[in-house]
XYZ file of N, CA and C in Angstrom:
513
model
N 0.839 -1.175 0.000
C 0.000 0.000 0.000
C 0.888 1.243 0.000
N 0.450 2.229 -0.696
C 1.267 3.424 -0.879
C 0.806 4.570 0.001
N 1.620 5.613 0.015
C 1.282 6.828 0.759
C 0.054 7.497 0.148
N -0.048 7.433 -1.169
C -1.213 7.991 -1.850
C -2.481 7.218 -1.468
N -2.350 5.916 -1.334
C -3.474 5.090 -0.903
C -3.906 5.489 0.514
N -2.955 5.779 1.376
C -3.262 6.217 2.740
C -4.040 7.540 2.705
N -3.640 8.438 1.833
C -4.336 9.718 1.681
C -5.771 9.487 1.196
N -5.915 8.657 0.168
C -7.218 8.390 -0.439
C -8.154 7.643 0.511
N -7.633 6.621 1.178
C -8.440 5.806 2.086
C -9.078 6.658 3.182
N -8.309 7.565 3.764
C -8.764 8.319 4.930
C -9.445 9.640 4.564
N -9.574 9.929 3.283
C -10.166 11.193 2.840
C -11.556 11.455 3.435
N -12.451 10.467 3.502
C -13.762 10.760 4.116
C -13.645 11.259 5.564
N -12.728 10.702 6.323
C -12.536 11.135 7.712
C -11.922 12.521 7.776
N -10.959 12.785 6.911
C -10.314 14.099 6.902
C -11.299 15.211 6.585
N -12.161 14.972 5.611
C -13.153 15.985 5.247
C -14.241 16.066 6.322
N -14.652 14.920 6.858
C -15.659 14.923 7.929
C -15.161 15.708 9.135
N -13.870 15.628 9.418
C -13.288 16.337 10.558
C -13.411 17.851 10.407
N -13.381 18.344 9.174
C -13.494 19.785 8.927
C -14.948 20.244 8.806
N -15.856 19.319 8.637
C -17.255 19.648 8.377
C -17.944 20.454 9.485
N -17.783 20.114 10.773
C -18.509 20.874 11.799
C -18.238 22.378 11.762
N -17.022 22.773 11.477
C -16.691 24.199 11.412
C -17.425 24.859 10.243
N -17.485 24.152 9.123
C -18.155 24.702 7.941
C -19.665 24.743 8.120
N -20.243 23.700 8.686
C -21.695 23.635 8.897
C -22.142 24.724 9.861
N -21.269 25.103 10.768
C -21.573 26.160 11.730
C -21.831 27.497 11.040
N -21.412 27.629 9.789
C -21.591 28.877 9.035
C -22.872 28.897 8.206
N -23.607 27.786 8.161
C -24.834 27.723 7.364
C -25.973 28.365 8.164
N -26.533 29.467 7.666
C -27.520 30.235 8.436
C -28.688 29.415 8.996
N -29.249 28.504 8.231
C -30.393 27.733 8.697
C -30.042 26.775 9.839
N -28.770 26.472 9.983
C -28.356 25.489 10.986
C -27.692 26.101 12.216
N -27.453 27.385 12.197
C -26.696 27.997 13.306
C -27.439 27.956 14.639
N -28.751 27.805 14.604
C -29.485 27.779 15.871
C -29.478 26.398 16.522
N -29.144 25.355 15.764
C -29.090 24.004 16.322
C -27.706 23.799 16.934
N -27.594 24.047 18.219
C -26.296 24.022 18.905
C -26.272 23.037 20.065
N -27.115 22.014 20.050
C -27.181 21.076 21.166
C -25.836 20.382 21.340
N -25.175 20.614 22.477
C -23.868 19.988 22.679
C -23.996 18.488 22.955
N -22.991 17.740 22.545
C -22.980 16.291 22.763
C -23.103 15.943 24.241
N -22.578 16.799 25.103
C -22.628 16.519 26.545
C -23.840 17.146 27.228
N -24.733 17.753 26.451
C -25.946 18.408 26.970
C -25.622 19.421 28.074
N -24.404 19.980 28.040
C -24.006 20.978 29.031
C -23.580 20.399 30.370
N -23.464 19.090 30.458
C -23.102 18.426 31.716
C -21.599 18.515 31.977
N -21.255 18.388 33.254
C -19.852 18.447 33.677
C -19.443 17.159 34.380
N -18.150 16.965 34.442
C -17.538 15.848 35.169
C -16.309 16.401 35.877
N -16.201 16.175 37.167
C -15.083 16.707 37.969
C -14.939 18.221 37.833
N -16.061 18.907 37.709
C -16.028 20.363 37.632
C -15.681 20.934 36.274
N -15.559 20.077 35.264
C -15.235 20.529 33.904
C -16.289 19.976 32.945
N -16.586 20.755 31.905
C -17.500 20.261 30.878
C -16.972 18.942 30.332
N -17.881 18.044 29.961
C -17.465 16.734 29.460
C -16.757 16.886 28.116
N -17.419 17.499 27.143
C -16.794 17.709 25.836
C -16.619 19.180 25.518
N -17.476 20.015 26.049
C -17.426 21.437 25.757
C -18.547 21.856 24.828
N -18.718 23.144 24.711
C -19.805 23.736 23.940
C -19.669 23.507 22.440
N -18.453 23.310 21.939
C -18.239 23.235 20.495
C -18.428 21.852 19.894
N -18.640 20.839 20.696
C -18.900 19.488 20.184
C -20.412 19.293 20.200
N -21.026 19.370 19.007
C -22.485 19.361 18.916
C -23.003 18.177 18.104
N -24.277 17.897 18.312
C -24.930 16.861 17.516
C -24.984 17.271 16.050
N -25.135 18.562 15.792
C -25.141 19.068 14.411
C -23.828 18.714 13.718
N -22.715 18.991 14.363
C -21.416 18.692 13.779
C -21.205 17.208 13.565
N -21.595 16.401 14.546
C -21.449 14.948 14.428
C -22.294 14.411 13.279
N -23.564 14.802 13.229
C -24.458 14.306 12.185
C -23.980 14.699 10.786
N -23.660 15.978 10.603
C -23.235 16.414 9.270
C -21.857 15.869 8.900
N -20.992 15.677 9.877
C -19.695 15.053 9.606
C -19.853 13.630 9.102
N -20.762 12.891 9.709
C -21.024 11.516 9.270
C -21.638 11.514 7.870
N -22.572 12.411 7.621
C -23.203 12.493 6.297
C -22.171 12.854 5.228
N -21.330 13.829 5.511
C -20.307 14.231 4.535
C -19.299 13.100 4.333
N -18.908 12.421 5.404
C -18.005 11.277 5.266
C -18.607 10.207 4.364
N -19.899 9.927 4.553
C -20.586 8.944 3.711
C -20.618 9.394 2.255
N -20.877 10.671 2.036
C -20.948 11.198 0.676
C -19.582 11.119 -0.014
N -18.522 11.479 0.706
C -17.172 11.387 0.125
C -16.844 9.930 -0.195
N -17.182 9.020 0.715
C -16.966 7.594 0.453
C -17.732 7.136 -0.773
N -18.967 7.582 -0.881
C -19.779 7.241 -2.049
C -19.126 7.738 -3.338
N -18.635 8.982 -3.320
C -17.981 9.543 -4.505
C -16.704 8.776 -4.864
N -16.015 8.262 -3.867
C -14.811 7.481 -4.141
C -15.143 6.205 -4.896
N -16.283 5.634 -4.648
C -16.728 4.445 -5.374
C -16.222 3.153 -4.765
N -16.969 2.081 -5.018
C -16.644 0.778 -4.451
C -15.364 0.168 -4.984
N -15.019 0.440 -6.210
C -13.871 -0.245 -6.803
C -12.589 0.583 -6.750
N -12.618 1.721 -6.110
C -11.440 2.585 -6.073
C -10.310 1.999 -5.236
N -10.652 1.346 -4.149
C -9.633 0.838 -3.239
C -9.897 -0.629 -2.959
N -8.940 -1.494 -3.249
C -9.135 -2.910 -2.912
C -9.332 -3.066 -1.402
N -10.249 -3.933 -1.022
C -10.481 -4.171 0.395
C -11.600 -3.343 0.989
N -12.170 -2.408 0.198
C -13.323 -1.657 0.700
C -14.472 -2.627 0.921
N -15.304 -2.365 1.897
C -16.498 -3.215 2.038
C -17.437 -2.965 0.867
N -18.516 -3.692 0.817
C -19.453 -3.572 -0.301
C -19.893 -2.130 -0.535
N -20.070 -1.380 0.530
C -20.517 0.004 0.381
C -19.430 0.962 0.845
N -18.881 1.702 -0.087
C -17.872 2.693 0.299
C -18.514 3.846 1.062
N -19.807 4.094 0.848
C -20.508 5.130 1.615
C -20.557 4.735 3.092
N -20.767 3.459 3.362
C -20.779 2.986 4.748
C -19.405 3.193 5.392
N -18.353 2.831 4.678
C -17.008 3.037 5.215
C -16.749 4.521 5.435
N -17.176 5.373 4.515
C -17.004 6.813 4.679
C -17.720 7.330 5.913
N -18.939 6.837 6.146
C -19.697 7.242 7.335
C -19.001 6.779 8.609
N -18.492 5.563 8.594
C -17.804 5.021 9.770
C -16.508 5.788 10.021
N -15.764 6.092 8.973
C -14.544 6.892 9.125
C -14.883 8.278 9.689
N -15.944 8.893 9.159
C -16.361 10.206 9.646
C -16.781 10.171 11.108
N -17.579 9.171 11.468
C -18.010 9.030 12.866
C -16.808 8.828 13.777
N -15.898 7.960 13.364
C -14.703 7.706 14.179
C -13.855 8.947 14.364
N -13.706 9.715 13.289
C -12.901 10.941 13.374
C -13.516 11.923 14.370
N -14.817 12.109 14.291
C -15.475 13.087 15.155
C -15.595 12.602 16.604
N -15.807 11.329 16.783
C -15.854 10.798 18.145
C -14.460 10.795 18.762
N -13.442 10.504 17.951
C -12.063 10.618 18.437
C -11.742 12.038 18.884
N -12.218 13.007 18.130
C -12.032 14.418 18.484
C -12.771 14.756 19.777
N -13.979 14.222 19.938
C -14.747 14.484 21.166
C -14.061 13.863 22.383
N -13.530 12.661 22.227
C -12.833 12.006 23.342
C -11.596 12.811 23.738
N -10.876 13.303 22.743
C -9.709 14.148 23.039
C -10.148 15.402 23.781
N -11.292 15.963 23.396
C -11.815 17.152 24.081
C -12.140 16.849 25.539
N -12.633 15.652 25.808
C -12.904 15.257 27.195
C -11.621 15.353 28.024
N -10.547 14.753 27.523
C -9.289 14.776 28.266
C -8.715 16.189 28.355
N -8.893 16.954 27.308
C -8.435 18.342 27.295
C -9.166 19.146 28.379
N -10.486 18.999 28.455
C -11.259 19.709 29.477
C -10.851 19.257 30.879
N -10.630 17.950 31.064
C -10.266 17.439 32.378
C -8.898 17.958 32.824
N -8.028 18.255 31.875
C -6.720 18.835 32.202
C -6.803 20.349 32.399
N -7.993 20.915 32.202
C -8.169 22.353 32.381
C -7.760 23.174 31.177
N -7.576 22.530 30.035
C -7.222 23.237 28.797
C -8.522 23.734 28.163
N -8.619 25.017 27.950
C -9.836 25.626 27.427
C -10.035 25.316 25.946
N -11.279 25.376 25.526
C -11.617 25.195 24.124
C -10.878 26.241 23.291
N -10.296 25.802 22.200
C -9.547 26.712 21.338
C -8.067 26.764 21.664
N -7.684 26.390 22.895
C -6.259 26.344 23.231
C -5.628 25.139 22.558
N -4.376 25.275 22.176
C -3.670 24.209 21.474
C -3.191 23.132 22.448
N -3.241 21.886 21.993
C -2.733 20.756 22.761
C -2.029 19.824 21.782
N -0.821 20.204 21.427
C -0.026 19.486 20.427
C 0.590 18.246 21.060
N 0.603 17.116 20.414
C 0.095 16.730 19.090
C -1.300 16.110 19.123
N -1.946 16.142 20.283
C -3.239 15.461 20.423
C -4.322 16.070 19.537
N -4.317 17.403 19.393
C -5.301 18.051 18.524
C -5.154 17.601 17.070
N -3.973 17.182 16.693
C -3.700 16.803 15.309
C -3.888 15.304 15.048
N -3.967 14.493 16.102
C -4.019 13.044 15.909
C -5.317 12.395 16.380
N -6.124 13.097 17.152
C -7.338 12.505 17.730
C -8.275 11.942 16.675
N -8.534 12.704 15.642
C -9.465 12.262 14.606
C -8.889 11.115 13.783
N -7.568 11.082 13.634
C -6.931 10.014 12.862
C -7.067 8.688 13.609
N -6.731 8.708 14.880
C -6.818 7.490 15.680
C -8.266 7.011 15.770
N -9.194 7.937 16.004
C -10.608 7.560 16.063
C -11.106 6.954 14.763
N -10.782 7.589 13.647
C -11.205 7.077 12.343
C -10.624 5.711 12.046
N -9.346 5.528 12.351
C -8.712 4.229 12.117
C -9.347 3.140 12.974
N -9.564 3.441 14.239
C -10.165 2.438 15.126
C -11.571 2.049 14.662
N -12.388 3.021 14.306
C -13.742 2.716 13.844
C -13.719 1.934 12.532
N -12.802 2.270 11.622
C -12.765 1.606 10.322
C -12.425 0.122 10.448
N -11.774 -0.235 11.534
C -11.374 -1.639 11.719
C -12.582 -2.565 11.887
N -13.756 -2.003 12.131
C -14.974 -2.816 12.184
C -15.361 -3.310 10.792
N -14.868 -2.636 9.755
C -15.242 -2.973 8.384
C -14.093 -3.484 7.526
N -12.885 -3.026 7.792
C -11.733 -3.406 6.961
C -10.573 -3.833 7.848
N -9.730 -4.667 7.311
C -8.517 -5.075 8.014
C -7.383 -4.157 7.588
N -6.755 -3.540 8.547
C -5.643 -2.641 8.265
C -4.366 -3.225 8.848
N -3.303 -3.166 8.075
C -2.021 -3.577 8.633
C -1.494 -2.456 9.507
N -0.613 -2.793 10.397
C -0.004 -1.783 11.251
C 0.788 -0.781 10.416
N 1.442 -1.260 9.372
C 2.221 -0.372 8.500
C 1.297 0.618 7.795
N 0.163 0.134 7.283
C -0.765 1.031 6.596
C -1.373 2.035 7.570
N -1.746 1.589 8.756
C -2.292 2.511 9.764
C -1.260 3.584 10.109
N 0.002 3.209 10.198
C 1.068 4.182 10.468
C 1.205 5.162 9.300
N 1.066 4.665 8.079
C 1.122 5.547 6.915
C -0.022 6.563 6.951
N -1.214 6.103 7.280
C -2.361 7.011 7.387
C -2.080 8.063 8.452
N -1.582 7.638 9.596
C -1.285 8.569 10.687
C -0.265 9.619 10.257
N 0.794 9.201 9.613
C 1.853 10.130 9.183
C 1.335 11.088 8.109
N 0.650 10.542 7.102
C 0.150 11.373 5.997
C -0.846 12.407 6.515
N -1.802 11.979 7.325
C -2.842 12.904 7.761
C -2.379 13.842 8.859
N -1.393 13.435 9.638
C -0.785 14.359 10.592
C -0.109 15.488 9.811
N 0.619 15.108 8.764
C 1.268 16.105 7.905
C 0.260 16.993 7.198
N -0.837 16.400 6.714
C -1.882 17.183 6.046
C -2.492 18.196 7.021
N -2.717 17.760 8.240
C -3.293 18.650 9.250
C -2.373 19.849 9.485
N -1.084 19.591 9.638
C -0.129 20.678 9.860
C -0.052 21.607 8.649
N -0.054 21.029 7.458
C 0.026 21.821 6.232
C -1.182 22.750 6.100
N -2.380 22.205 6.275
C -3.568 23.036 6.121
C -3.710 24.052 7.248
N -3.248 23.708 8.446
C -3.258 24.684 9.539
C -2.323 25.852 9.207
N -1.177 25.550 8.632
C -0.223 26.591 8.262
C -0.782 27.472 7.141
N -1.419 26.840 6.156
C -2.029 27.605 5.069
C -3.123 28.518 5.631
N -3.948 27.982 6.528
C -4.988 28.790 7.163
C -4.399 29.959 7.931
N -3.270 29.739 8.575
C -2.587 30.810 9.311
C -2.078 31.884 8.345
N -1.463 31.464 7.253
C -0.939 32.406 6.266
C -2.061 33.207 5.588
N -3.220 32.587 5.449
C -4.366 33.276 4.853
C -5.147 34.084 5.891
N -4.619 34.125 7.112
C -5.221 34.845 8.225
C -6.611 34.306 8.620
N -6.795 33.010 8.409
C -8.007 32.334 8.830
C -7.836 31.719 10.228
N -6.586 31.571 10.640
C -6.255 31.021 11.942
C -5.290 31.960 12.652
N -5.340 31.930 13.989
C -4.476 32.838 14.749
C -3.082 32.273 15.015
N -2.899 30.945 14.817
C -1.577 30.350 15.005
C -1.332 29.296 13.931
N -0.064 29.002 13.646
C 0.243 28.063 12.566
C 0.021 26.586 12.907
N -0.296 26.273 14.147
C -0.549 24.871 14.506
C -1.942 24.768 15.107
């Protein structure tokens, strides 16, 4: 398996991971802000925080499924019968991995929006890979390739966003 295959395989999760931020800008959806933790706390800290919402999770899964569907069943050997299903599972894993990382971030007293390197860059990758294992068999080498490629992609796009003044820091 190649590095390009690692990029292609995980594309539904990578795009799903960016979806909640984009969906937050859609006027008809901005009022639906129900947080995944329903505003509850654990040990005096929010469980996931205000920014992890059902809207983001749902649309991330839908976008992941759509990207998987566009990739097609025959694009990657080893895909299950439905690439849309794999895309949805990758998207769900990425977003749930991000939410779990947010739980630990909140418990450490790190505020939403504060950087927590390298966990902010790897949470969605690990979550997506773990969830995808319910449908496909991944070798350790391929999983490592996905982790390296998408960690690099995350850093690259964060830097581009910083240079375009869309982000306040390069990481």
